[in-house]
CSV table of C-alpha atoms in Angstrom, one decimal:
chain,number,residue,atom,x,y,z
A,7,MET,CA,5.6,-3.6,17.0
A,8,GLN,CA,2.1,-2.6,16.0
A,9,ALA,CA,-0.6,-4.6,17.8
A,10,GLN,CA,-1.9,-7.3,15.4
A,11,SER,CA,-5.5,-6.5,16.2
A,12,ASP,CA,-4.9,-2.9,15.1
A,13,ILE,CA,-3.9,-4.0,11.6
A,14,GLN,CA,-6.0,-7.2,11.2
A,15,ALA,CA,-9.4,-6.8,9.5
A,16,ASP,CA,-12.0,-8.6,7.4
A,17,LEU,CA,-13.0,-6.4,4.5
A,18,THR,CA,-15.3,-6.6,1.6
A,19,THR,CA,-14.8,-4.6,-1.7
A,20,GLN,CA,-17.7,-2.8,-3.4
A,21,SER,CA,-17.8,-5.6,-5.9
A,22,GLY,CA,-18.3,-8.1,-3.0
A,23,VAL,CA,-14.8,-9.6,-2.9
A,24,ARG,CA,-14.1,-10.7,0.7
A,25,LEU,CA,-10.6,-10.0,2.0
A,26,ARG,CA,-8.6,-10.6,5.1
A,27,VAL,CA,-5.8,-8.1,6.1
A,28,ARG,CA,-3.0,-8.7,8.5
A,29,HIS,CA,0.5,-7.4,9.3
A,30,ALA,CA,3.4,-8.8,7.4
A,31,LEU,CA,5.9,-10.9,9.3
A,32,PRO,CA,9.5,-12.0,8.5
A,33,ALA,CA,8.2,-15.5,7.9
A,34,ASP,CA,6.1,-14.2,4.9
A,35,GLU,CA,9.1,-13.4,2.7
A,36,VAL,CA,8.7,-16.3,0.4
A,37,LEU,CA,4.9,-15.6,0.1
A,38,VAL,CA,5.6,-12.0,-0.7
A,39,ALA,CA,8.2,-13.0,-3.3
A,40,ASP,CA,5.7,-15.2,-5.0
A,41,PHE,CA,3.1,-12.4,-4.9
A,42,PHE,CA,5.3,-10.0,-6.8
A,43,ALA,CA,5.8,-12.7,-9.5
A,44,HIS,CA,2.1,-12.2,-10.1
A,45,VAL,CA,2.2,-8.4,-10.4
A,46,THR,CA,2.4,-7.0,-14.0
A,47,PRO,CA,5.8,-5.6,-15.0
A,48,GLU,CA,4.2,-2.2,-15.4
A,49,ASP,CA,2.7,-2.3,-11.9
A,50,LEU,CA,6.0,-3.5,-10.5
A,51,SER,CA,7.6,-0.5,-12.1
A,52,PHE,CA,5.0,1.8,-10.7
A,53,ARG,CA,5.3,0.3,-7.2
A,54,PHE,CA,9.0,0.8,-6.9
A,55,LEU,CA,9.4,3.7,-9.4
A,56,SER,CA,12.1,1.7,-11.2
A,57,GLY,CA,12.5,-0.7,-14.1
A,58,MET,CA,13.3,-3.7,-11.9
A,59,LYS,CA,12.3,-7.1,-13.2
A,60,GLU,CA,12.1,-8.8,-9.8
A,61,VAL,CA,12.0,-7.7,-6.2
A,62,SER,CA,15.4,-8.2,-4.4
A,63,HIS,CA,15.9,-10.1,-1.2
A,64,GLU,CA,16.6,-6.8,0.6
A,65,ARG,CA,13.3,-5.3,-0.5
A,66,LEU,CA,11.4,-8.4,0.4
A,67,ARG,CA,13.0,-8.3,3.8
A,68,ALA,CA,12.0,-4.7,4.2
A,69,ILE,CA,8.4,-5.5,3.3
A,70,THR,CA,8.2,-8.3,5.8
A,71,ARG,CA,10.0,-6.7,8.7
A,72,ALA,CA,8.0,-6.2,11.8
A,73,ASP,CA,10.4,-4.4,14.1
A,74,ASP,CA,9.8,-0.7,13.1
A,75,PRO,CA,6.6,0.8,14.5
A,76,ARG,CA,6.7,3.6,11.9
A,77,ILE,CA,6.5,1.1,9.0
A,78,ILE,CA,3.4,-0.9,8.7
A,79,ASN,CA,3.2,-3.6,6.0
A,80,PHE,CA,-0.2,-4.9,5.2
A,81,LEU,CA,-0.9,-8.3,3.5
A,82,VAL,CA,-4.3,-8.9,1.9
A,83,PHE,CA,-5.6,-12.4,1.4
A,84,SER,CA,-8.5,-13.9,-0.5
A,85,PRO,CA,-10.8,-16.3,1.2
A,86,ALA,CA,-8.7,-19.1,-0.4
A,87,GLU,CA,-5.7,-17.7,1.5
A,88,MET,CA,-4.1,-16.3,-1.7
A,89,LEU,CA,-2.0,-13.2,-1.1
A,90,VAL,CA,-3.7,-10.7,-3.5
A,91,ALA,CA,-2.3,-7.3,-2.4
A,92,VAL,CA,0.5,-5.8,-0.4
A,93,GLY,CA,0.5,-2.3,1.0
A,94,ALA,CA,2.6,-0.2,3.3
A,95,LEU,CA,2.3,2.9,5.4
A,96,ALA,CA,5.6,4.6,6.3
A,97,ILE,CA,5.2,7.3,9.0
A,98,ASP,CA,7.6,10.2,9.1
A,99,GLU,CA,9.6,11.1,12.2
A,100,SER,CA,7.2,13.8,13.3
A,101,LEU,CA,4.4,11.2,13.4
A,102,VAL,CA,2.2,13.5,11.3
A,103,ARG,CA,2.5,12.3,7.7
A,104,GLY,CA,2.5,8.9,6.1
A,105,GLU,CA,3.6,7.6,2.8
A,106,VAL,CA,1.5,4.9,1.2
A,107,VAL,CA,2.3,2.3,-1.4
A,108,LEU,CA,0.4,-0.7,-2.6
A,109,SER,CA,0.4,-3.4,-5.3
A,110,VAL,CA,-2.4,-5.9,-6.4
A,111,ARG,CA,-2.0,-9.2,-8.2
A,112,ALA,CA,-2.7,-8.9,-11.9
A,113,ASP,CA,-5.6,-11.4,-11.6
A,114,HIS,CA,-7.3,-9.3,-8.9
A,115,LYS,CA,-7.2,-5.9,-10.5
A,116,HIS,CA,-10.5,-4.1,-11.2
A,117,LEU,CA,-12.2,-5.8,-8.3
A,118,GLY,CA,-12.0,-3.0,-5.8
A,119,VAL,CA,-9.0,-4.4,-3.9
A,120,SER,CA,-6.9,-1.2,-4.3
A,121,TRP,CA,-9.7,1.1,-3.2
A,122,THR,CA,-10.5,-1.2,-0.2
A,123,LEU,CA,-6.9,-1.5,0.9
A,124,LEU,CA,-6.1,2.2,0.5
A,125,SER,CA,-9.3,3.1,2.5
A,126,HIS,CA,-8.2,0.6,5.2
A,127,ILE,CA,-4.7,2.1,5.4
A,128,ALA,CA,-6.1,5.7,5.5
A,129,GLN,CA,-8.4,4.6,8.4
A,130,HIS,CA,-5.4,3.1,10.2
A,131,ALA,CA,-3.4,6.3,9.7
A,132,GLU,CA,-6.2,8.4,11.1
A,133,ARG,CA,-6.4,6.1,14.2
A,134,ARG,CA,-2.6,6.6,14.6
A,135,GLY,CA,-3.2,10.4,14.6
A,136,LEU,CA,-1.6,11.2,11.2
A,137,LYS,CA,-2.8,14.4,9.6
A,138,SER,CA,-2.1,13.3,6.0
A,139,ILE,CA,-1.1,10.4,3.8
A,140,GLU,CA,0.6,10.7,0.4
A,141,SER,CA,2.1,8.8,-2.4
A,142,LEU,CA,4.6,9.6,-5.1
A,143,GLU,CA,3.2,8.3,-8.4
A,144,SER,CA,4.5,7.9,-11.9
A,145,ARG,CA,2.5,10.3,-14.0
A,146,ALA,CA,1.8,7.3,-16.3
A,147,ASN,CA,0.0,5.4,-13.5
A,148,ARG,CA,-3.3,6.9,-14.5
A,149,ALA,CA,-5.4,4.1,-12.8
A,150,ALA,CA,-3.8,4.9,-9.4
A,151,ILE,CA,-4.0,8.6,-9.8
A,152,ASN,CA,-7.7,8.4,-10.8
A,153,LEU,CA,-8.5,6.2,-7.8
A,154,GLU,CA,-6.7,8.5,-5.5
A,155,ARG,CA,-8.4,11.5,-6.9
A,156,GLU,CA,-11.8,9.8,-6.4
A,157,MET,CA,-10.8,9.1,-2.8
A,158,GLY,CA,-10.1,12.8,-2.1
A,159,PHE,CA,-6.4,13.0,-2.8
A,160,GLU,CA,-5.0,16.2,-4.2
A,161,ILE,CA,-2.5,15.9,-7.1
A,162,THR,CA,0.5,18.2,-7.3
A,163,GLN,CA,3.5,18.4,-9.6
A,164,VAL,CA,6.9,17.3,-8.4
A,165,ALA,CA,9.1,20.3,-9.3
A,166,ASP,CA,12.3,18.5,-10.1
A,167,ASP,CA,10.8,15.5,-11.9
A,168,PRO,CA,8.1,16.0,-14.6
A,169,THR,CA,7.5,12.2,-14.7
A,170,LEU,CA,6.1,12.1,-11.1
A,171,VAL,CA,3.2,13.6,-9.2
A,172,LEU,CA,2.6,13.8,-5.5
A,173,VAL,CA,-0.9,12.7,-4.3
A,174,LYS,CA,-1.9,13.8,-0.8
A,175,ARG,CA,-5.0,13.4,1.3
A,176,GLU,CA,-5.6,15.3,4.5
A,177,LEU,CA,-7.0,13.1,7.3
A,178,HIS,CA,-9.1,13.8,10.3
A,179,PRO,CA,-7.5,11.9,13.2
A,180,GLY,CA,-9.7,10.7,15.8
A,181,PRO,CA,-9.1,10.0,19.5
């Protein structure tokens, strides 16, 4: 399991919102289920690339598992201890590339939470020695694609699915 101190951080968004990040744990399943009840249906669709209406027990269990060192699930809390964002970094078998996903509560969008969490995940990936991070996005998810473009991600078409794009950012791993 990833060391808690390597994941945990106190962050502040550009708009001044204070956040606390920590690793998800199996005991967080109910908390994460409640979080997804406060994500817009459109954002839920973008997060899971499906039309699901609610997150299944199996997916919640996968999000809160802590036994796979190549899958890091991040929970982001407000100062009032409200779970406001959930992110993940899944590292490929070669330990070179990571896939990133994240979701933000509807009432915490447009506060810089996504930018701050994605930046934190990218820094974590660099510390782990990854050379790139990427995300598969619905072409309709313009807000995420624009944010990722601003953060240096390159956008490419997905050959076999015109509804999706691949966003990828090269990293500069440190010692």
